[in-house]
PDB file of C-alpha atoms and ligand atoms in Angstrom:
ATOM      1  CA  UNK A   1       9.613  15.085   7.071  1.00 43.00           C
ATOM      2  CA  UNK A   2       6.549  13.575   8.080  1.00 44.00           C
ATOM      3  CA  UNK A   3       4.651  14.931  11.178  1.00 41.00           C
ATOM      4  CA  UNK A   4       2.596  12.313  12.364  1.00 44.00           C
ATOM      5  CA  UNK A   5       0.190  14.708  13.990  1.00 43.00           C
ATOM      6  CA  UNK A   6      -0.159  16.480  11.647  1.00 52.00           C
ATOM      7  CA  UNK A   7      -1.908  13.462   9.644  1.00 71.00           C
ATOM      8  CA  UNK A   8      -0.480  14.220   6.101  1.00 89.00           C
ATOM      9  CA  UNK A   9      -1.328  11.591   3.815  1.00 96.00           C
ATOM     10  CA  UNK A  10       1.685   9.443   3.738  1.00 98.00           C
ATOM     11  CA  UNK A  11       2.228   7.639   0.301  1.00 98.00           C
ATOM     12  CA  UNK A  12       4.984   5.532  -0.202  1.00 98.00           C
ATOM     13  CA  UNK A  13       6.028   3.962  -3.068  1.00 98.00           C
ATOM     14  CA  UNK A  14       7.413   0.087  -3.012  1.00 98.00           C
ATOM     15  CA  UNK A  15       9.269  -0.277  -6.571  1.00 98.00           C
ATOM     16  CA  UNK A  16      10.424  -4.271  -4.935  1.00 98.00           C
ATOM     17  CA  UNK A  17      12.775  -5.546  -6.819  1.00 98.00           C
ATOM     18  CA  UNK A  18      12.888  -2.993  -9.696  1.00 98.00           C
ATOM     19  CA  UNK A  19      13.970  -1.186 -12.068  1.00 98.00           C
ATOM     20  CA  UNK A  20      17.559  -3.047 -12.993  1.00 95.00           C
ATOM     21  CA  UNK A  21      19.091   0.558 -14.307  1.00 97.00           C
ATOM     22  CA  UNK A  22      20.356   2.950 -12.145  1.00 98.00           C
ATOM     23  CA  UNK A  23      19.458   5.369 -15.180  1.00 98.00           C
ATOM     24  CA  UNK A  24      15.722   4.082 -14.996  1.00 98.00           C
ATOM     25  CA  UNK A  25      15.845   4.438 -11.067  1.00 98.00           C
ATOM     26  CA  UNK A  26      16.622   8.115 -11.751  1.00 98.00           C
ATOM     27  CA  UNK A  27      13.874   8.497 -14.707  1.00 98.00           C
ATOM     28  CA  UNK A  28      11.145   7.566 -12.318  1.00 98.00           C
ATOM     29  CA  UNK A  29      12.317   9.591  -9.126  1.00 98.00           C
ATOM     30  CA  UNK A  30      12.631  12.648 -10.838  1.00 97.00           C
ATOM     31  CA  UNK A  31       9.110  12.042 -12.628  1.00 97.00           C
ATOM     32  CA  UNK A  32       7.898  11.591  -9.494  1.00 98.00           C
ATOM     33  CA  UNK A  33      10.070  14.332  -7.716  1.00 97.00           C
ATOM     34  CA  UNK A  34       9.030  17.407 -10.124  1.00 95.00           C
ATOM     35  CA  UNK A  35       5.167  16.507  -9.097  1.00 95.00           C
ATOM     36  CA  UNK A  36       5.427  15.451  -5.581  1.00 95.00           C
ATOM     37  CA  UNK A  37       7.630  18.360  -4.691  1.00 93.00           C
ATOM     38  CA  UNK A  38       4.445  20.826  -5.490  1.00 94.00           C
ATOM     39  CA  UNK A  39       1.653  18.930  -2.736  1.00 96.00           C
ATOM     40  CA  UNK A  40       1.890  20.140   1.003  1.00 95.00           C
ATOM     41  CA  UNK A  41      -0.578  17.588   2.098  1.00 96.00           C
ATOM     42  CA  UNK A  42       0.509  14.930   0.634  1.00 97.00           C
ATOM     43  CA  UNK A  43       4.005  13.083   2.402  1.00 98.00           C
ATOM     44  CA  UNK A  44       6.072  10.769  -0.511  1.00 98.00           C
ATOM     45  CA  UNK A  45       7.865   8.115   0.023  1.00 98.00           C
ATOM     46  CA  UNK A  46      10.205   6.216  -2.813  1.00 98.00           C
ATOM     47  CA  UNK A  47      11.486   3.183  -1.381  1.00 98.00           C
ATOM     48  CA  UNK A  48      13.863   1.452  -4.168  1.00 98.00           C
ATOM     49  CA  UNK A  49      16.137  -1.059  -4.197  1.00 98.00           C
ATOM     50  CA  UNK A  50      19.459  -0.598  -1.696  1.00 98.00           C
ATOM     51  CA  UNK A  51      21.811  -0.010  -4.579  1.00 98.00           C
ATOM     52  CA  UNK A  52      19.911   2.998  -5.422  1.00 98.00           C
ATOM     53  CA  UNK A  53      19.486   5.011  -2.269  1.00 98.00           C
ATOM     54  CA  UNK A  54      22.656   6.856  -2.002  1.00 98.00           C
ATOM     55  CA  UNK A  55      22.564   8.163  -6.183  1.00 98.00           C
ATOM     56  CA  UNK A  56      18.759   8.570  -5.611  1.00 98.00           C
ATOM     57  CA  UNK A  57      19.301  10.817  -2.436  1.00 98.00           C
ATOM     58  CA  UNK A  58      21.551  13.074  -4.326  1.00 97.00           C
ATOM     59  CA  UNK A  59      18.448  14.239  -6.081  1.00 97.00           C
ATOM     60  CA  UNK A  60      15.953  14.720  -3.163  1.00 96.00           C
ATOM     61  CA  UNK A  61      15.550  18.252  -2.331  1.00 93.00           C
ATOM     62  CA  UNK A  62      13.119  19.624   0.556  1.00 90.00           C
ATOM     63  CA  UNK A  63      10.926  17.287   2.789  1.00 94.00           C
ATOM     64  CA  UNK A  64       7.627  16.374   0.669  1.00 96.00           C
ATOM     65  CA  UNK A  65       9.670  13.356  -1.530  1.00 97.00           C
ATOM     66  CA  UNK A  66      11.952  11.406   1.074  1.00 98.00           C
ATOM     67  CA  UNK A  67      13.867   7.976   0.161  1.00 98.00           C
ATOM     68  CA  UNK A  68      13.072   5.102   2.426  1.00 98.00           C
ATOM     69  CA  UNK A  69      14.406   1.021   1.851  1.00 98.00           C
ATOM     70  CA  UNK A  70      12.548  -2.121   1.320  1.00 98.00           C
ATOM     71  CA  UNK A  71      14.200  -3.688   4.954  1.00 98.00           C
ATOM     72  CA  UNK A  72      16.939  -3.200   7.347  1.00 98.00           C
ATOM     73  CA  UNK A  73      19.592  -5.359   9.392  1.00 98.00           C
ATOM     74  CA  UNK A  74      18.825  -4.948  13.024  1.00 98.00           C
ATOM     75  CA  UNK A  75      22.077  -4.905  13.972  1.00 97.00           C
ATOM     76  CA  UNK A  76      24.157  -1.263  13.252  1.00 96.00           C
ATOM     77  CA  UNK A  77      27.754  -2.983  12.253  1.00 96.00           C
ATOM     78  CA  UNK A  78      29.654  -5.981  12.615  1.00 97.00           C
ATOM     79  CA  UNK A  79      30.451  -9.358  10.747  1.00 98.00           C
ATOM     80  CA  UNK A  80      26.799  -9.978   9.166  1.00 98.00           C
ATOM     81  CA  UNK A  81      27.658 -10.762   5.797  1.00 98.00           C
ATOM     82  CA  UNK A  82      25.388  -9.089   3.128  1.00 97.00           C
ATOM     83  CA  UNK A  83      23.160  -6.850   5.441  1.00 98.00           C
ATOM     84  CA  UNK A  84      21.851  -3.678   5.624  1.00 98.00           C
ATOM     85  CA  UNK A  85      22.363  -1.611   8.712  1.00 98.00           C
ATOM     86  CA  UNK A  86      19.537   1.251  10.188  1.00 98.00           C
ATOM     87  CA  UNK A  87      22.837   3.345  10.216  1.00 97.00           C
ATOM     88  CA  UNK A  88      23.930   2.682   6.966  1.00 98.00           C
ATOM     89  CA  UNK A  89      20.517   3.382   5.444  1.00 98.00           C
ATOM     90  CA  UNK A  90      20.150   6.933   7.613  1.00 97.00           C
ATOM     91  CA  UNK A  91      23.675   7.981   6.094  1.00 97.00           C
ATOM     92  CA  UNK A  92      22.375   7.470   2.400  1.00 97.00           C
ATOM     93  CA  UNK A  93      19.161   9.539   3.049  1.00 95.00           C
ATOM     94  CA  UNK A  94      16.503   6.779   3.778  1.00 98.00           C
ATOM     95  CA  UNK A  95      13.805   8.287   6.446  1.00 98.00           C
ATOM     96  CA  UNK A  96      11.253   5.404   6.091  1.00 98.00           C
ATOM     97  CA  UNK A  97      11.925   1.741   6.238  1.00 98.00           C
ATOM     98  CA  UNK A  98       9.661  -0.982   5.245  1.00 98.00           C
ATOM     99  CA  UNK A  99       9.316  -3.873   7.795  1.00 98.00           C
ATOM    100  CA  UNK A 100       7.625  -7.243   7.598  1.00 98.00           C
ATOM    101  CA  UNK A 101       6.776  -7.008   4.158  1.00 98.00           C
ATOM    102  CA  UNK A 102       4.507  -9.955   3.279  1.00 97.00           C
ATOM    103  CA  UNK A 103       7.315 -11.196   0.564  1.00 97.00           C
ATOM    104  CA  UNK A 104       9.966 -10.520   2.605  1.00 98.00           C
ATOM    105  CA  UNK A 105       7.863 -13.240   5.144  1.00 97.00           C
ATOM    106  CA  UNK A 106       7.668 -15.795   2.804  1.00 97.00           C
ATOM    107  CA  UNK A 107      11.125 -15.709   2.227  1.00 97.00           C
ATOM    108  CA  UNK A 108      11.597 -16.563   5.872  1.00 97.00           C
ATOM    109  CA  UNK A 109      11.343 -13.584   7.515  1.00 97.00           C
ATOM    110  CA  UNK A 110      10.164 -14.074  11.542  1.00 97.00           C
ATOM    111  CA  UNK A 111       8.280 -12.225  13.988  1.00 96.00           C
ATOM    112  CA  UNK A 112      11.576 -12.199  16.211  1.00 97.00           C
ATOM    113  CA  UNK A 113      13.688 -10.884  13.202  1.00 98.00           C
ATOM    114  CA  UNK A 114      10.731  -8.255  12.506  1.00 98.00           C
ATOM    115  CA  UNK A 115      10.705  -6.898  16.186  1.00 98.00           C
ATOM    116  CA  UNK A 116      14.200  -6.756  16.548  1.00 98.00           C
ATOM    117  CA  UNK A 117      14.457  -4.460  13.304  1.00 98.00           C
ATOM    118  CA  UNK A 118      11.311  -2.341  14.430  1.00 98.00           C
ATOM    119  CA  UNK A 119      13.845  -1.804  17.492  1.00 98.00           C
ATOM    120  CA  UNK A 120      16.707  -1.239  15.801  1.00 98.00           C
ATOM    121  CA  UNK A 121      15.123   0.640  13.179  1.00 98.00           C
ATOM    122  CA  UNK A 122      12.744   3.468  15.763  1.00 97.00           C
ATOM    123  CA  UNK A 123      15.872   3.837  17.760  1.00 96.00           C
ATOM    124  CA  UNK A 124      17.866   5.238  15.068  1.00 95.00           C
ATOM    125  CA  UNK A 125      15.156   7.783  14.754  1.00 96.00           C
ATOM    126  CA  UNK A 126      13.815   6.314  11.465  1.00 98.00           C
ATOM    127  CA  UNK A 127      10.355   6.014  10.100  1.00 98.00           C
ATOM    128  CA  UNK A 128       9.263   2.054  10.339  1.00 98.00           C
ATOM    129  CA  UNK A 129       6.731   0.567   8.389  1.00 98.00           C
ATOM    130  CA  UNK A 130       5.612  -2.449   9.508  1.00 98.00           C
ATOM    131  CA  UNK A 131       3.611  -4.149   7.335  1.00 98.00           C
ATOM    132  CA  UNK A 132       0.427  -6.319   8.433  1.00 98.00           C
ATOM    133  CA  UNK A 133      -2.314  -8.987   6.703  1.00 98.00           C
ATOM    134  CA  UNK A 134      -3.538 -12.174   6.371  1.00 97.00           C
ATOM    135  CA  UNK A 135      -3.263 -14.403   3.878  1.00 94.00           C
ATOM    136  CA  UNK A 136      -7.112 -15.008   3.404  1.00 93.00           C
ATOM    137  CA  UNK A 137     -10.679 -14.044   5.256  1.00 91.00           C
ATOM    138  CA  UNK A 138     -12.582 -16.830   6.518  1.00 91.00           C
ATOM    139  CA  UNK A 139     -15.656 -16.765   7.353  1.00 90.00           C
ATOM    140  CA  UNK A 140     -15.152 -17.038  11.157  1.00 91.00           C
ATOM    141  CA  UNK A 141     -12.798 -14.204  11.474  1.00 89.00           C
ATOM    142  CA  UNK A 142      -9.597 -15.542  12.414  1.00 95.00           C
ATOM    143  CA  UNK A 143      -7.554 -13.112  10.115  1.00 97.00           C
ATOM    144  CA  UNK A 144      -8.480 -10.645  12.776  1.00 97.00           C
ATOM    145  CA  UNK A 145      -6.683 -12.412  15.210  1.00 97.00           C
ATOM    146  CA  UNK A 146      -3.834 -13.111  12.998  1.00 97.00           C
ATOM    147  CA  UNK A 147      -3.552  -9.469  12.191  1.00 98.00           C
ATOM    148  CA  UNK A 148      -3.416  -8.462  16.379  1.00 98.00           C
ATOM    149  CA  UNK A 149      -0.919 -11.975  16.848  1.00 98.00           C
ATOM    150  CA  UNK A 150       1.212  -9.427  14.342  1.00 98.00           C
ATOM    151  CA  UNK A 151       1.147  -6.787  15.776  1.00 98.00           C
ATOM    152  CA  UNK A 152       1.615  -7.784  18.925  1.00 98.00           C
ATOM    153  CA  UNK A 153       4.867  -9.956  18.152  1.00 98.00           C
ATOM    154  CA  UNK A 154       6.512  -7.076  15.929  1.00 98.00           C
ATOM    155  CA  UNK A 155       5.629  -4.328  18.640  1.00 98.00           C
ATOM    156  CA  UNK A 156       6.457  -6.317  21.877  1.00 98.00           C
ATOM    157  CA  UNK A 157       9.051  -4.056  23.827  1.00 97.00           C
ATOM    158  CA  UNK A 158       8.504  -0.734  21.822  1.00 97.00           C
ATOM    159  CA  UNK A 159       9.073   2.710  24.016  1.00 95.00           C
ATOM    160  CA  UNK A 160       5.689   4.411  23.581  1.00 94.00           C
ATOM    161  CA  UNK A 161       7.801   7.430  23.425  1.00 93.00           C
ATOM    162  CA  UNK A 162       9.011   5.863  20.293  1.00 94.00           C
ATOM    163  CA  UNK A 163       5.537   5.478  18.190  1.00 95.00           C
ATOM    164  CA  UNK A 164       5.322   8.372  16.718  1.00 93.00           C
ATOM    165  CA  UNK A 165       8.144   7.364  14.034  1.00 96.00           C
ATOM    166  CA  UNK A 166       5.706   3.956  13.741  1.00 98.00           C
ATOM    167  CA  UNK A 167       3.997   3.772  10.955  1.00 98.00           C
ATOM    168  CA  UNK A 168       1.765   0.842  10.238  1.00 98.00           C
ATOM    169  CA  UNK A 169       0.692  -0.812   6.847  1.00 98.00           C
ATOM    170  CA  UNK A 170      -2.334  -2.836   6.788  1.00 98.00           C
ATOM    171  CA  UNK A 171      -1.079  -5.259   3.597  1.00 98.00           C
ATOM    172  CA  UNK A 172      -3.993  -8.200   3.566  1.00 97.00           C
ATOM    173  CA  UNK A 173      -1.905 -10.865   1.188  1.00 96.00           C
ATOM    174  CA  UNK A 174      -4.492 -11.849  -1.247  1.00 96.00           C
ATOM    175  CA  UNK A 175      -4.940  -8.685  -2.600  1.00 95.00           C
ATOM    176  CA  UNK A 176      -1.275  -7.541  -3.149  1.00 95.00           C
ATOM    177  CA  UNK A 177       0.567  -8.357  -6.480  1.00 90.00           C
ATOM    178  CA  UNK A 178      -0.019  -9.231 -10.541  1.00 88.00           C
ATOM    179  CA  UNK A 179      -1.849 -12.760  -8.850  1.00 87.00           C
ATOM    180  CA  UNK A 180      -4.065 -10.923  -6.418  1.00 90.00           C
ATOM    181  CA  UNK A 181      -7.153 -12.394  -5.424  1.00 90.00           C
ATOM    182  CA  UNK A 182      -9.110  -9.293  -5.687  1.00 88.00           C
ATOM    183  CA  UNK A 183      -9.415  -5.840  -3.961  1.00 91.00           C
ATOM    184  CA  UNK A 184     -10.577  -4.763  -0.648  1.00 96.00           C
ATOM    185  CA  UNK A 185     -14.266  -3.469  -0.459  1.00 96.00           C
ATOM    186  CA  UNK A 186     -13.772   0.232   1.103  1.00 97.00           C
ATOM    187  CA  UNK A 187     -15.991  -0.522   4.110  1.00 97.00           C
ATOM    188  CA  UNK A 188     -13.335  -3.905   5.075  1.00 97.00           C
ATOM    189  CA  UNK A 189     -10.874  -1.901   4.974  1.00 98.00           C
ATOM    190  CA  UNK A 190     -12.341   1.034   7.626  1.00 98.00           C
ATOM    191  CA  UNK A 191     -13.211  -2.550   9.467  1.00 97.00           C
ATOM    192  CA  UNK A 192      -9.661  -3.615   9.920  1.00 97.00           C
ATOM    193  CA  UNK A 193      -8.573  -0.306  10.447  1.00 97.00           C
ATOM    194  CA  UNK A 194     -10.617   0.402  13.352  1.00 97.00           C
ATOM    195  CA  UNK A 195      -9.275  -2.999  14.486  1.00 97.00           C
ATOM    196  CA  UNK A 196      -5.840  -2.245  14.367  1.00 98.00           C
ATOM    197  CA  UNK A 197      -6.478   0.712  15.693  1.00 97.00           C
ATOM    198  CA  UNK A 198      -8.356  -0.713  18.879  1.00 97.00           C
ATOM    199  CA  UNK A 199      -5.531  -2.995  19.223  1.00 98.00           C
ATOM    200  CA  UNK A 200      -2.607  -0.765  19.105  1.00 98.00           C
ATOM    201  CA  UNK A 201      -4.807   1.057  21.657  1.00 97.00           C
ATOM    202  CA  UNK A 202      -5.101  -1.908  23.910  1.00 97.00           C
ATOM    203  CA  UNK A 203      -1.339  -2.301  23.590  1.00 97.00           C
ATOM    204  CA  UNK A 204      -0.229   1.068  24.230  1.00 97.00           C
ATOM    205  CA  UNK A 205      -3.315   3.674  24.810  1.00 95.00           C
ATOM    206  CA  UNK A 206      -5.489   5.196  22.868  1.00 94.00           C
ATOM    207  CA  UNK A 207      -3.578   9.265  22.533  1.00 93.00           C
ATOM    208  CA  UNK A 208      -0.504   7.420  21.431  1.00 92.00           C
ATOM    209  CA  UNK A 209      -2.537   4.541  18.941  1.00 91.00           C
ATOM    210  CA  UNK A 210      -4.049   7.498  17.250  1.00 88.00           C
ATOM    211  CA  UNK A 211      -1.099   9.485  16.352  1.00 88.00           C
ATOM    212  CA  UNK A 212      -0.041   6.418  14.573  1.00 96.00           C
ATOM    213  CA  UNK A 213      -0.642   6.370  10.839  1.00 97.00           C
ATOM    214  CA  UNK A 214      -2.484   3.063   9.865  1.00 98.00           C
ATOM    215  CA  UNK A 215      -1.896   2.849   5.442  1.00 98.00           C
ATOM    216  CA  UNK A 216      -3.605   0.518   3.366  1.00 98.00           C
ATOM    217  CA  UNK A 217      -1.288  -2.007   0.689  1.00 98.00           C
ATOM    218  CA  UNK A 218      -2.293  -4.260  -2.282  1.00 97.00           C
ATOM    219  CA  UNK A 219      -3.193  -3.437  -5.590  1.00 96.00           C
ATOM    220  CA  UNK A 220      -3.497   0.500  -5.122  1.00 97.00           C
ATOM    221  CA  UNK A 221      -3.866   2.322  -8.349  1.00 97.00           C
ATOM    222  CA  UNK A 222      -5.098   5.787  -9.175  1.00 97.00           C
ATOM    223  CA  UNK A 223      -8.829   4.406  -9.680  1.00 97.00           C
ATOM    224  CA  UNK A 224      -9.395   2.750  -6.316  1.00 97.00           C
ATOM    225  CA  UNK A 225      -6.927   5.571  -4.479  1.00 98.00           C
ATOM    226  CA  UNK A 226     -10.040   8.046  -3.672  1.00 97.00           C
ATOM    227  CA  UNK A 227     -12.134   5.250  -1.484  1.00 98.00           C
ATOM    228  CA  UNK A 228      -9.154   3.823   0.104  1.00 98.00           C
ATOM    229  CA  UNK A 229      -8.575   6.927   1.540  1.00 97.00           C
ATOM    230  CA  UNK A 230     -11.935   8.609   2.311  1.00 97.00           C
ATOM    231  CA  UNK A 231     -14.133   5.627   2.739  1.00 97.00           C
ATOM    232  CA  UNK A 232     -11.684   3.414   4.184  1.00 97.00           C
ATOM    233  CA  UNK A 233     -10.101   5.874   6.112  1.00 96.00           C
ATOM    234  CA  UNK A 234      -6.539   4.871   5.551  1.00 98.00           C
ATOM    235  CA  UNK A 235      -4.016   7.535   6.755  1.00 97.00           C
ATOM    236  CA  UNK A 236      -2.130   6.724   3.209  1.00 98.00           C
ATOM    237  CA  UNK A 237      -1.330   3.802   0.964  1.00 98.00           C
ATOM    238  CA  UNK A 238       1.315   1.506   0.156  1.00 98.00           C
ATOM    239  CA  UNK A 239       1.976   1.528  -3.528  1.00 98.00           C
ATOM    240  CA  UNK A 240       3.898  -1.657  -5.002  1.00 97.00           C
ATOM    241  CA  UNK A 241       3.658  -2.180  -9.184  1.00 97.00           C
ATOM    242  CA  UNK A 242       2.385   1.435  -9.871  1.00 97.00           C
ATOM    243  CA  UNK A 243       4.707   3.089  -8.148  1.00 98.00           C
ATOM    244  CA  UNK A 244       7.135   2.048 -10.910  1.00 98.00           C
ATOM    245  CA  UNK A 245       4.992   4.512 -13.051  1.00 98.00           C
ATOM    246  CA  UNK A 246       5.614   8.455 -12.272  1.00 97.00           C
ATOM    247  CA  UNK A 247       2.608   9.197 -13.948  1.00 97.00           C
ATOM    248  CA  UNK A 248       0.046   7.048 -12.306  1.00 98.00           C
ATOM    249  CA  UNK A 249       1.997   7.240  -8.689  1.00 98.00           C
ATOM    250  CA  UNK A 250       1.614  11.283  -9.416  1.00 98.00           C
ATOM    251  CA  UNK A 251      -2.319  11.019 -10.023  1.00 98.00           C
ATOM    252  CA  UNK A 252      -2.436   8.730  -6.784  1.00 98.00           C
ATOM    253  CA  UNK A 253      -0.436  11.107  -4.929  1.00 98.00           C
ATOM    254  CA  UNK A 254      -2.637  14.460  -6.816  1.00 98.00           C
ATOM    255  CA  UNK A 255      -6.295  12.392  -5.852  1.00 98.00           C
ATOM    256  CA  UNK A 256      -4.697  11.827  -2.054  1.00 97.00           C
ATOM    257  CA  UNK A 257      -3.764  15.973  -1.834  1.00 97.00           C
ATOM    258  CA  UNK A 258      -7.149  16.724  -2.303  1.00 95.00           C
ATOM    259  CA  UNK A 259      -8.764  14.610   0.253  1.00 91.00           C
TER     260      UNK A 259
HETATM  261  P1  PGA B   1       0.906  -3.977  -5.230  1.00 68.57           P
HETATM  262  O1  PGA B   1       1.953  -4.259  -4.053  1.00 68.57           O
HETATM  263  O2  PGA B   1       0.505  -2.543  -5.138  1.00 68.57           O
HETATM  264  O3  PGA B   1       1.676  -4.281  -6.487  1.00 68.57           O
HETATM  265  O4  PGA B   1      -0.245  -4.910  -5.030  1.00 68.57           O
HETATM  266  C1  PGA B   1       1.792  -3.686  -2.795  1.00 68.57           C
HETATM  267  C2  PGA B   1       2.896  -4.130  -1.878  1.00 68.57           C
HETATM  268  O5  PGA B   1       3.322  -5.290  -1.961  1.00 68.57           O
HETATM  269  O6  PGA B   1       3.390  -3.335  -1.063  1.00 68.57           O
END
């Protein structure tokens, strides 16, 4: 599993709301699996669909390919009608769980509900991955503030001695998805990063804000993977529509091994 410290390059693939056959599910993973399994500095992450995690995690083997899930209950039992538990997503083999993922947001998702799963979620000993980003840059520079108003919502009451399972995806909304708006230049991206970075920092202090991986999200594919990562400085990526394909995620992951 992932070492924070360490600094792997953490990629994790978001296959959303896809594919609709377990059969499929299993075609990609083990595309993915037979590649992935051969990179030491590269950690993977497949998140699919719930339904898939516990026949998926029957086919993980070693540490460098680990299952995580698209979002989490924060509550670990009990009468909550079609949830997801932290508890029942560690016993099926997910490390990583995504958090605050823009979509998820728009379907109603609130900072309160977000922190209370980042809670629930770090003190089962998982992985989160809380996602971050505004919906568009104005010229002023209010999306900077919207980013910290984020983080600082989704974080408020976390143990320091508990960030080095966070993980933190910087996801700006106009550039994820078939209708993005564009991509982020390279030298934006190392912008926001330091940001984040300054305000996790400010939050908590700077030896534990660096041990926590800061990713970059929206419209990643293996062209654009190389200055994400080395000009942008982005501990790792977030991977939504390519993911789906083992062959591009696997020259993503193969470019990020090498950096
Ligand atoms: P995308 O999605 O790579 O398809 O833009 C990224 C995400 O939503 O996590």
């Amino acid at each position: 599993m992932q070492n924070q410290k360490q600094k792997k390059q953490l990629i994790v693939g978001n296959w959303k709301m896809n594919p609709w056959k377990a059969e499929d599910a299993r075609k990609i993973f083990d595309g993915v699996k037979k590649e992935a399994g051969k990179l030491g500095s590269v950690q993977t992450v497949v998140c699919p669909p719930f339904v898939f995690l516990s026949d998926l995690s029957k086919r993980v083997s070693g540490h460098r390919v680990v299952l995580g899930a698209q979002d989490v209950f924060s509550e670990m039992e009990g009468a909550y009608t079609g949830e997801i538990s932290p508890l029942m997503l560690s016993s099926v083999g997910a490390k990583y769980i995504i958090i605050g993922h823009s979509e998820r947001r728009a379907l109603g998702e609130t900072d309160e509900s977000i922190n209370k799963k980042i809670l629930a979620t770090l003190k089962m000993g998982l992985y989160s991955v809380l996602c971050v980003g505004e919906n568009e840059r104005d010229a002023e520079g209010n999306y900077l503030q919207f980013v910290k108003n984020q983080l600082e919502s989704a974080l408020l009451k976390v143990p320091k001695r508990m960030l080095t399972n966070l993980v933190i995806a910087y996801e700006p909304i106009w550039a994820i998805g078939a209708k993005a708006k564009g991509v982020i230049a390279p030298a934006d991206l190392l912008e926001m990063i330091i940001f984040i970075r300054k305000t996790l920092s400010d939050m908590f202090d700077r030896v534990s804000a660096q041990a926590i991986l800061v990713l970059y999200g929206g419209s990643v594919d293996e062209k654009n993977t190389e200055s994400f990562l080395k000009e942008g400085e982005a501990d790792g990526l977030l991977v939504g529509r390519v993911s789906l394909s083992s062959e591009k995620f696997i020259k993503i992951l193969q470019i990020a091994e090498k950096i």
